[in-house]
Short mmCIF file of C-alpha atoms and ligand atoms in Angstrom, two decimals:
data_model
loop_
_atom_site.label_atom_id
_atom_site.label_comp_id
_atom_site.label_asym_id
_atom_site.label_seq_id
_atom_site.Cartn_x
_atom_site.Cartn_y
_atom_site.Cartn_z
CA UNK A 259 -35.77 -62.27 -11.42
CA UNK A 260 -33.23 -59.95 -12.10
CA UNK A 261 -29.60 -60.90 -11.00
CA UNK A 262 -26.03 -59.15 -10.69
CA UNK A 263 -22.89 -60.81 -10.50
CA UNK A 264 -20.70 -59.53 -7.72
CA UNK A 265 -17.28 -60.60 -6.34
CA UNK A 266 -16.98 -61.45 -2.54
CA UNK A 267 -14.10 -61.01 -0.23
CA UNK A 268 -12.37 -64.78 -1.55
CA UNK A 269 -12.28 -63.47 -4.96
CA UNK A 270 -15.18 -65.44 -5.83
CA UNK A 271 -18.19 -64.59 -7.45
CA UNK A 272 -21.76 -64.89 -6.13
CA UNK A 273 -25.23 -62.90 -6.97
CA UNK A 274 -27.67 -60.16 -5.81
CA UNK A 275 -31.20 -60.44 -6.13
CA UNK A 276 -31.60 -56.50 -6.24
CA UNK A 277 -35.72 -57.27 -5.99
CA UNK A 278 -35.18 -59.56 -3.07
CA UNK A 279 -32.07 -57.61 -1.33
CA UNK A 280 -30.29 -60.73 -0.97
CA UNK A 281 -26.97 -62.66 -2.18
CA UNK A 282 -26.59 -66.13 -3.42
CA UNK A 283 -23.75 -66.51 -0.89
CA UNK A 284 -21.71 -64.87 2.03
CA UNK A 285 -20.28 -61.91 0.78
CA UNK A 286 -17.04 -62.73 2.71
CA UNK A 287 -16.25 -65.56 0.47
CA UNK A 288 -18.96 -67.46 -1.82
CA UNK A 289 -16.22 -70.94 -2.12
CA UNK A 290 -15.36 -70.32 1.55
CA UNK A 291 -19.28 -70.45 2.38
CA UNK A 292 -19.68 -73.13 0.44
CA UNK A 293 -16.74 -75.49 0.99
CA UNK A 294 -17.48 -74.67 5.09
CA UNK A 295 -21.04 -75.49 5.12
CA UNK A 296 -21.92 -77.92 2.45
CA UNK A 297 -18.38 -79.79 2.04
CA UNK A 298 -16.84 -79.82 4.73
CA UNK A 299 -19.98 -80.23 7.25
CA UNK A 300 -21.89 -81.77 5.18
CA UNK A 301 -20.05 -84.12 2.33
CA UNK A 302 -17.53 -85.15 4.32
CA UNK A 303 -19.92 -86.12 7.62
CA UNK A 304 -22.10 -88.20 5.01
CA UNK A 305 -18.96 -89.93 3.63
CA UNK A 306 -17.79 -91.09 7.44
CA UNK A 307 -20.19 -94.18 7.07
CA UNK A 308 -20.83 -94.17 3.30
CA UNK A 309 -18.99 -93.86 -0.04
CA UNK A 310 -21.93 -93.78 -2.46
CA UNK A 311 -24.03 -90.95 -1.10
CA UNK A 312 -27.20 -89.46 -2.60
CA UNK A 313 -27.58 -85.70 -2.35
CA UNK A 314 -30.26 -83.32 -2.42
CA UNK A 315 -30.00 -79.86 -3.57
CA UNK A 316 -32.36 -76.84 -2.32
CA UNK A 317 -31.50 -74.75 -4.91
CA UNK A 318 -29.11 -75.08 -7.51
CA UNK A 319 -28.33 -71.66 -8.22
CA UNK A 320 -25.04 -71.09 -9.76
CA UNK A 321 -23.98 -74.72 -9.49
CA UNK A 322 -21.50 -74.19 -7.38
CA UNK A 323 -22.05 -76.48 -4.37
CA UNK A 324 -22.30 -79.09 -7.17
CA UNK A 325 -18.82 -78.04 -8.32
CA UNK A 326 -17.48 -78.28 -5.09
CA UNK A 327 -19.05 -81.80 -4.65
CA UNK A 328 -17.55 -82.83 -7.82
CA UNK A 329 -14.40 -82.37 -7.04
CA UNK A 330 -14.23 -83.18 -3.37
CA UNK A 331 -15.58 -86.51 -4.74
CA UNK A 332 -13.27 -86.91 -7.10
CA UNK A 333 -10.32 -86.48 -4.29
CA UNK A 334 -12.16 -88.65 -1.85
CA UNK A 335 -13.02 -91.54 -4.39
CA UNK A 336 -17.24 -91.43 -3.87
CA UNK A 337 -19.90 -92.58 -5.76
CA UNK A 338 -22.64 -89.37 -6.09
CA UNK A 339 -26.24 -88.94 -7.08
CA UNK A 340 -26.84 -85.57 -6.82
CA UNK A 341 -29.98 -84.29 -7.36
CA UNK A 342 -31.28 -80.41 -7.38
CA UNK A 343 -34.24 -78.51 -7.64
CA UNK A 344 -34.65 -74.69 -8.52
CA UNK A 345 -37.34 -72.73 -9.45
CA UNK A 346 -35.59 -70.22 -11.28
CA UNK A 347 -32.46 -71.00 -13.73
CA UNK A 348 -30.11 -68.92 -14.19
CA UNK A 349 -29.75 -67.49 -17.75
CA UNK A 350 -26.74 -69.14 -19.61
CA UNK A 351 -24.86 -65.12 -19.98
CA UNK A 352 -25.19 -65.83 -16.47
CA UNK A 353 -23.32 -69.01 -15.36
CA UNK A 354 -20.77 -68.75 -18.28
CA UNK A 355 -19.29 -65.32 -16.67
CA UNK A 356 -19.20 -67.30 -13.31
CA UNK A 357 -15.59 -67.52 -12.16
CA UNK A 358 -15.58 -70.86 -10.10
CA UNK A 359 -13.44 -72.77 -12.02
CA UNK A 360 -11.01 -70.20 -12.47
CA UNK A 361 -10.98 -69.55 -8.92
CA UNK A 362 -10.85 -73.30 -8.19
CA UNK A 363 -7.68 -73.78 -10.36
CA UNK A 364 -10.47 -77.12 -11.80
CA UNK A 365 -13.04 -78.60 -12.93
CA UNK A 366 -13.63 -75.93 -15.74
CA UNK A 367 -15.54 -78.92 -18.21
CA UNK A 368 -17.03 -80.46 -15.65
CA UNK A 369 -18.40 -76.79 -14.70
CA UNK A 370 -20.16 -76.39 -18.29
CA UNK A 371 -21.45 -80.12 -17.87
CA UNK A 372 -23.32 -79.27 -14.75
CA UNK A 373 -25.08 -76.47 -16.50
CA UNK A 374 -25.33 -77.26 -20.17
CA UNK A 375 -26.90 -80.82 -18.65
CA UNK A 376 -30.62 -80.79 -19.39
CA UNK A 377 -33.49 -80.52 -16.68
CA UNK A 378 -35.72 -83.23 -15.37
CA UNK A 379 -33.28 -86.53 -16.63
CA UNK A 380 -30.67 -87.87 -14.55
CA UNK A 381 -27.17 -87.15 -16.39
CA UNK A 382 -23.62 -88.14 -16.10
CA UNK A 383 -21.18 -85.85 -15.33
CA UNK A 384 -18.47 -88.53 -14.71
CA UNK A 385 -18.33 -92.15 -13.84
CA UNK A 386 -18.69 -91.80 -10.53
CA UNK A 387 -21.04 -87.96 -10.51
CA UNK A 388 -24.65 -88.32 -11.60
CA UNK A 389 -26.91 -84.99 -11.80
CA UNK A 390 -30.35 -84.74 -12.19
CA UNK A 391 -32.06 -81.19 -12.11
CA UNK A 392 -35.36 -80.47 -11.54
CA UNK A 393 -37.11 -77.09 -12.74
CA UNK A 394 -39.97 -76.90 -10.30
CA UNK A 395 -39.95 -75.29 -6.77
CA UNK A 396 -39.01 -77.21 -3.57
CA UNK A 397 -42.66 -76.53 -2.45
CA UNK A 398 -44.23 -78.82 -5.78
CA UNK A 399 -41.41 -81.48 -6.20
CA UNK A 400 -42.38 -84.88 -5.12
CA UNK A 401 -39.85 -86.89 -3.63
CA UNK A 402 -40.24 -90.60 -1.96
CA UNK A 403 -39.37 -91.65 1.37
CA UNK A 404 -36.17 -93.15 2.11
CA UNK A 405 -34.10 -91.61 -0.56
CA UNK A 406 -31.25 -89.28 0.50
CA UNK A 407 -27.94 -89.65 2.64
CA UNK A 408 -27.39 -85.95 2.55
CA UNK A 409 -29.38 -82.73 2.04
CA UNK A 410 -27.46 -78.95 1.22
CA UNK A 411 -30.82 -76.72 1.85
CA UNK A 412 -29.22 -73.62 0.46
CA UNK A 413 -32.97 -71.46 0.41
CA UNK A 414 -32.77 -67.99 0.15
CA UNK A 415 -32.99 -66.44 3.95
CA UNK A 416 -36.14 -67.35 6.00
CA UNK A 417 -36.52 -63.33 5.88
CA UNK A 418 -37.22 -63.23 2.52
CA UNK A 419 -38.37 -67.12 1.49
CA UNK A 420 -40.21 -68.19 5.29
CA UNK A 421 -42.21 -70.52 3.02
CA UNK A 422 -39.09 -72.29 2.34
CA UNK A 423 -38.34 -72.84 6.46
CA UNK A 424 -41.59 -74.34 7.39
CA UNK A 425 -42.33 -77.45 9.38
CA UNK A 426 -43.77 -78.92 6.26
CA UNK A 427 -40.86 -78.28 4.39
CA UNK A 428 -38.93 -79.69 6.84
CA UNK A 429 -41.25 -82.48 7.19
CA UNK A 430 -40.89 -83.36 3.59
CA UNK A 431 -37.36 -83.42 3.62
CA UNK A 432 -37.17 -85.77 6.66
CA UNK A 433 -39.16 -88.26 4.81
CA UNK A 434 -37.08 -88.06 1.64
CA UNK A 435 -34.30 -88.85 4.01
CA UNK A 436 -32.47 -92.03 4.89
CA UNK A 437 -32.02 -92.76 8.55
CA UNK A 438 -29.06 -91.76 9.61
CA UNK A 439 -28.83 -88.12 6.73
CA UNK A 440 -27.73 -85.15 7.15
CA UNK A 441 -29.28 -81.85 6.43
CA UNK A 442 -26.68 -78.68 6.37
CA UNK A 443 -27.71 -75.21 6.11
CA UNK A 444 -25.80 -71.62 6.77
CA UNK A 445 -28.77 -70.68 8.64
CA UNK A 446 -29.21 -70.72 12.40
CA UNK A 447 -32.14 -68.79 13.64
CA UNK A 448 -33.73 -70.24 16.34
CA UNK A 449 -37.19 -70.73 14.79
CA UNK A 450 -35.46 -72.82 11.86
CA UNK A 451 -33.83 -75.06 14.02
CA UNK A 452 -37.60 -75.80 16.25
CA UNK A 453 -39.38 -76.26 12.73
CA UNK A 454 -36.75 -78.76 12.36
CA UNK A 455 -36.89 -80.39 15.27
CA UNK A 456 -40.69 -80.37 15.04
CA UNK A 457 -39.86 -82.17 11.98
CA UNK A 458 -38.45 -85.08 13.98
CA UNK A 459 -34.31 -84.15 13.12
CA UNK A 460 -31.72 -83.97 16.14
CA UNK A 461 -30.58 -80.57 15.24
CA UNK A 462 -26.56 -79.35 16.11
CA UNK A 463 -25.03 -76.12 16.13
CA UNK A 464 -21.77 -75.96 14.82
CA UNK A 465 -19.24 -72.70 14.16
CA UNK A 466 -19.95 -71.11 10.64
CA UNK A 467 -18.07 -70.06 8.08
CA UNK A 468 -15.94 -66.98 8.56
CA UNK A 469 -18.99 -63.85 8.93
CA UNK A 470 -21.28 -66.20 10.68
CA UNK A 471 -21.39 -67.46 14.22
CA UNK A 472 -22.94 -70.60 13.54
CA UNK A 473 -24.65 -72.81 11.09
CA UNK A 474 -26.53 -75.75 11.53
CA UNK A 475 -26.97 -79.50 10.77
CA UNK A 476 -29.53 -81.42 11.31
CA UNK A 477 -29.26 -85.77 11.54
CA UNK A 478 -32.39 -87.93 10.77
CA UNK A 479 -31.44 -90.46 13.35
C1 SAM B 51 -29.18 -68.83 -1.76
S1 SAM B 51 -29.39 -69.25 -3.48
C2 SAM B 51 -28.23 -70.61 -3.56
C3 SAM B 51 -28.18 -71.33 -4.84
C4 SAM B 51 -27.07 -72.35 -5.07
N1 SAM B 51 -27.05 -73.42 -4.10
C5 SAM B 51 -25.74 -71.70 -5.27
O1 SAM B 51 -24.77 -72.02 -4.55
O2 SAM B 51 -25.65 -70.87 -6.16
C6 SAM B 51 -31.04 -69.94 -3.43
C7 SAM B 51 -31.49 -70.66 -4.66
O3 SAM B 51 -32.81 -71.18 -4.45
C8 SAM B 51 -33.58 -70.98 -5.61
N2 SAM B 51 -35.00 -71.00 -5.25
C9 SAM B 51 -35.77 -69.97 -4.80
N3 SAM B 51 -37.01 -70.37 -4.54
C10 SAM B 51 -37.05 -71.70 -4.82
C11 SAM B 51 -38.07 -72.68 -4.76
N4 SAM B 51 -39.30 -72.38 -4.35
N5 SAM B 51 -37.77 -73.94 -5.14
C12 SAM B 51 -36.51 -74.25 -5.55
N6 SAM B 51 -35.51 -73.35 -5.63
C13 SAM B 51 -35.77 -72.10 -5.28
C14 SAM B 51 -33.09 -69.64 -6.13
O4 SAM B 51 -33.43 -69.44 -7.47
C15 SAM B 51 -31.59 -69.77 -5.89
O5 SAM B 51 -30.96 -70.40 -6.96
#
């Protein structure tokens, strides 16, 4: 899969998938997309009832929602598992142009850590950041019931990946859920949120990140 680095409208960069059409992230701000969705809707709504929180990934992509879950932890004092899937790794010319840490003004080590980390074993990152990636697709990984406080599905758009936004998908994820999770995605479309809610989540629509109405997340209650 063929990938370009571009810079969005916070200075950040993200990626286009010229076979796909798509970006990685918002083009009106790749750390504003991802701080709005997955840290500040997401992290910090798991961390109101729990400072050790286990996190699953759809999609680790450029790392940067793990960045930006690094540090937040780091300010906030948790305790994170964070695990990710992707089915297709960036190549290392790749993430080492990247200019999150940079952009960030931290975190630059911790940065290389996430991606010089190796797949499929669970890795420290810090005392308190564990990582472990797993190169398979969301639609193959196995993952048991019961397991995570919080889940960032960041899936390419259901226009171009609807067998990433099914109600099995969904299904699966529930399961691999604690009572009580959250699921956060920049996606709102209508049909998403009823395969979730077929999927047995109370689903919420909340304002998005600056570009996008809304965005969505969903609570295993
Ligand atoms: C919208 S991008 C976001 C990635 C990442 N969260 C980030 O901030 O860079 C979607 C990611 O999902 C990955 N992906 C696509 N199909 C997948 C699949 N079947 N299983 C797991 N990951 C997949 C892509 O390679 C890409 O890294």
């Amino acid at each position: 899969m063929q990938r370009k680095i571009i810079t969005t409208s916070d200075g950040s960069h993200s990626l286009y998938v010229p076979e796909l059409n798509e970006h990685y992230h918002s083009i009106h701000g790749a750390i504003q997309e991802s701080r709005h969705v997955f840290i500040e809707a997401g992290l910090k709504q798991a961390a109101k009832n729990n400072s050790a929180i286990s996190v699953f990934e759809v999609g680790f992509g450029t790392g940067l929602n793990a960045l930006l879950t690094y540090l937040e932890s780091e300010r906030l004092g948790l305790k994170i598992n964070y695990t990710s899937v992707e089915a297709f790794p960036l190549e290392e010319a790749i993430f080492n142009a990247l200019n999150y840490p940079q952009e960030t003004g931290e975190g630059k080590q911790a940065f290389e850590l996430l991606h010089s980390s190796s797949w499929e074993v669970k890795n420290s990152i810090s005392e308190n950041f564990s990582l472990l990636k797993l190169k398979t697709s969301l639609l193959d990984v196995i993952l048991e019931n019961d397991q995570y406080d919080l889940v960032y599905f960041d899936a390419f758009g259901p226009l171009v990946q609807p067998e990433m936004w099914t109600d099995e998908i969904f299904s699966k994820l529930y399961h691999a859920m604690k009572k009580g999770g959250v699921l956060v995605t920049y996606c709102s479309k209508g049909e998403v949120q009823r395969a979730m809610k077929r999927a047995g989540f109370s689903v919420e629509k909340i304002p998005g990140p600056p570009g996008k109405r809304e965005m969505v997340r969903a609570t295993k209650e």
